[in-house]
Amino acid sequence: MIVAVPSAHNRWMLVVEDNPDDEMLATRVFKQSGRSEEFVTAHDGEHALRILRDRQLPALVLLDLKLPRLSGIELLTAIRDDERLCSIPVVVLTSSSETADVAACYALGCNAFVRKEVDYQRYINEVGATMEFWLSINCLPPFEPVHSI
């Protein structure tokens, strides 16, 4: 018999974004969605890692790649290398269209790679759909292993 262990994830989302305009857009999408989860922003990779290590696990991390102090790639590596944090869904949300960035992020274990749209309405639609999937449809993994009885 398999017994599920309650998830250590909480219904909050971390957005790691250093560009104030992109942060404002993500915040707008989140507020327009009417979501009740907490929305937390970190402006650099080091700050994001401190938040992740100090709180219950988020339901989602939206991660920009070009960040000060600790890049998005370095933060993704730190998340995946940390036994406590490694199950967090991480969606890279970036303006990069470099094939090497896409390949590196997937190799490091990102759950999705979404390019930021320049067109305002497309950005709103795509980020809204991303949030909807990861916060409403996706089932989060349990933090602790599932135990057999």
GROMACS .gro file of C-alpha atoms in nm:
model
  149
    1MET     CA    1   0.000   0.000   0.000
    2ILE     CA    2   0.130   0.350  -0.087
    3VAL     CA    3   0.069   0.633   0.155
    4ALA     CA    4   0.111   0.989   0.029
    5VAL     CA    5   0.294   1.227   0.255
    6PRO     CA    6   0.151   1.580   0.278
    7SER     CA    7   0.335   1.820   0.053
    8ALA     CA    8   0.585   2.058   0.210
    9HIS     CA    9   0.498   2.304  -0.066
   10ASN     CA   10   0.283   2.603   0.013
   11ARG     CA   11   0.067   2.790  -0.234
   12TRP     CA   12   0.293   3.087  -0.288
   13MET     CA   13   0.498   3.186  -0.588
   14LEU     CA   14   0.846   3.335  -0.611
   15VAL     CA   15   0.927   3.560  -0.905
   16VAL     CA   16   1.299   3.623  -0.951
   17GLU     CA   17   1.322   3.930  -1.170
   18ASP     CA   18   1.557   4.228  -1.162
   19ASN     CA   19   1.382   4.438  -1.428
   20PRO     CA   20   1.118   4.662  -1.262
   21ASP     CA   21   0.903   4.672  -1.578
   22ASP     CA   22   0.896   4.293  -1.609
   23GLU     CA   23   0.824   4.261  -1.237
   24MET     CA   24   0.533   4.505  -1.275
   25LEU     CA   25   0.392   4.304  -1.567
   26ALA     CA   26   0.417   3.973  -1.379
   27THR     CA   27   0.253   4.136  -1.076
   28ARG     CA   28  -0.026   4.273  -1.295
   29VAL     CA   29  -0.093   3.930  -1.448
   30PHE     CA   30  -0.100   3.774  -1.103
   31LYS     CA   31  -0.340   4.034  -0.960
   32GLN     CA   32  -0.569   4.024  -1.264
   33SER     CA   33  -0.597   3.648  -1.228
   34GLY     CA   34  -0.761   3.692  -0.887
   35ARG     CA   35  -0.528   3.434  -0.736
   36SER     CA   36  -0.516   3.408  -0.359
   37GLU     CA   37  -0.161   3.276  -0.330
   38GLU     CA   38   0.114   3.496  -0.195
   39PHE     CA   39   0.333   3.657  -0.462
   40VAL     CA   40   0.694   3.720  -0.356
   41THR     CA   41   0.961   3.892  -0.565
   42ALA     CA   42   1.338   3.869  -0.539
   43HIS     CA   43   1.553   4.108  -0.742
   44ASP     CA   44   1.867   3.894  -0.757
   45GLY     CA   45   1.966   3.529  -0.730
   46GLU     CA   46   2.122   3.554  -0.385
   47HIS     CA   47   1.809   3.711  -0.239
   48ALA     CA   48   1.595   3.441  -0.403
   49LEU     CA   49   1.809   3.163  -0.256
   50ARG     CA   50   1.780   3.315   0.094
   51ILE     CA   51   1.402   3.333   0.057
   52LEU     CA   52   1.384   2.970  -0.059
   53ARG     CA   53   1.600   2.848   0.227
   54ASP     CA   54   1.410   3.047   0.492
   55ARG     CA   55   1.050   2.961   0.398
   56GLN     CA   56   0.825   2.670   0.325
   57LEU     CA   57   0.865   2.560  -0.038
   58PRO     CA   58   0.677   2.763  -0.300
   59ALA     CA   59   0.440   2.614  -0.553
   60LEU     CA   60   0.639   2.778  -0.834
   61VAL     CA   61   0.950   2.980  -0.910
   62LEU     CA   62   0.942   3.204  -1.218
   63LEU     CA   63   1.309   3.265  -1.292
   64ASP     CA   64   1.476   3.522  -1.514
   65LEU     CA   65   1.822   3.425  -1.639
   66LYS     CA   66   2.000   3.759  -1.642
   67LEU     CA   67   2.026   3.846  -1.273
   68PRO     CA   68   2.281   4.030  -1.060
   69ARG     CA   69   2.489   3.857  -0.790
   70LEU     CA   70   2.380   3.503  -0.874
   71SER     CA   71   2.261   3.439  -1.230
   72GLY     CA   72   1.948   3.244  -1.313
   73ILE     CA   73   2.162   2.949  -1.425
   74GLU     CA   74   2.355   2.958  -1.096
   75LEU     CA   75   2.032   2.983  -0.896
   76LEU     CA   76   1.875   2.694  -1.088
   77THR     CA   77   2.188   2.488  -1.018
   78ALA     CA   78   2.171   2.572  -0.646
   79ILE     CA   79   1.801   2.479  -0.631
   80ARG     CA   80   1.852   2.145  -0.803
   81ASP     CA   81   2.160   2.065  -0.592
   82ASP     CA   82   1.978   2.131  -0.263
   83GLU     CA   83   1.796   1.823  -0.132
   84ARG     CA   84   1.526   2.035   0.029
   85LEU     CA   85   1.465   2.263  -0.271
   86CYS     CA   86   1.512   2.025  -0.565
   87SER     CA   87   1.142   1.939  -0.607
   88ILE     CA   88   1.031   2.301  -0.660
   89PRO     CA   89   0.889   2.359  -1.008
   90VAL     CA   90   1.107   2.617  -1.181
   91VAL     CA   91   0.989   2.791  -1.496
   92VAL     CA   92   1.252   3.001  -1.669
   93LEU     CA   93   1.084   3.321  -1.792
   94THR     CA   94   1.338   3.514  -1.995
   95SER     CA   95   1.390   3.729  -2.302
   96SER     CA   96   1.679   3.505  -2.409
   97SER     CA   97   1.632   3.321  -2.735
   98GLU     CA   98   1.973   3.158  -2.720
   99THR     CA   99   1.961   2.786  -2.793
  100ALA     CA  100   2.246   2.737  -2.545
  101ASP     CA  101   2.035   2.894  -2.265
  102VAL     CA  102   1.740   2.666  -2.343
  103ALA     CA  103   1.966   2.359  -2.349
  104ALA     CA  104   2.149   2.457  -2.029
  105CYS     CA  105   1.826   2.521  -1.837
  106TYR     CA  106   1.674   2.188  -1.935
  107ALA     CA  107   2.002   2.009  -1.860
  108LEU     CA  108   1.991   2.162  -1.512
  109GLY     CA  109   1.633   2.049  -1.457
  110CYS     CA  110   1.406   2.345  -1.527
  111ASN     CA  111   1.044   2.240  -1.570
  112ALA     CA  112   0.972   2.480  -1.856
  113PHE     CA  113   1.140   2.754  -2.059
  114VAL     CA  114   0.914   3.045  -2.159
  115ARG     CA  115   1.036   3.338  -2.366
  116LYS     CA  116   0.904   3.678  -2.260
  117GLU     CA  117   0.686   3.819  -2.532
  118VAL     CA  118   0.742   4.175  -2.647
  119ASP     CA  119   0.376   4.217  -2.735
  120TYR     CA  120   0.191   4.319  -2.418
  121GLN     CA  121  -0.124   4.108  -2.475
  122ARG     CA  122   0.074   3.798  -2.571
  123TYR     CA  123   0.292   3.844  -2.261
  124ILE     CA  124  -0.018   3.873  -2.040
  125ASN     CA  125  -0.175   3.564  -2.200
  126GLU     CA  126   0.136   3.346  -2.185
  127VAL     CA  127   0.240   3.436  -1.830
  128GLY     CA  128  -0.121   3.402  -1.717
  129ALA     CA  129  -0.144   3.055  -1.874
  130THR     CA  130   0.188   2.957  -1.717
  131MET     CA  131   0.072   3.065  -1.372
  132GLU     CA  132  -0.265   2.895  -1.418
  133PHE     CA  133  -0.107   2.564  -1.510
  134TRP     CA  134   0.156   2.555  -1.237
  135LEU     CA  135  -0.061   2.697  -0.958
  136SER     CA  136  -0.398   2.536  -1.040
  137ILE     CA  137  -0.358   2.234  -1.262
  138ASN     CA  138  -0.017   2.089  -1.174
  139CYS     CA  139   0.005   1.848  -0.881
  140LEU     CA  140   0.306   1.930  -0.667
  141PRO     CA  141   0.534   1.645  -0.568
  142PRO     CA  142   0.552   1.555  -0.198
  143PHE     CA  143   0.868   1.690  -0.040
  144GLU     CA  144   0.926   1.373   0.156
  145PRO     CA  145   0.943   1.037  -0.021
  146VAL     CA  146   0.626   0.834  -0.047
  147HIS     CA  147   0.637   0.544   0.200
  148SER     CA  148   0.522   0.188   0.137
  149ILE     CA  149   0.337   0.001   0.409
   0.00000   0.00000   0.00000
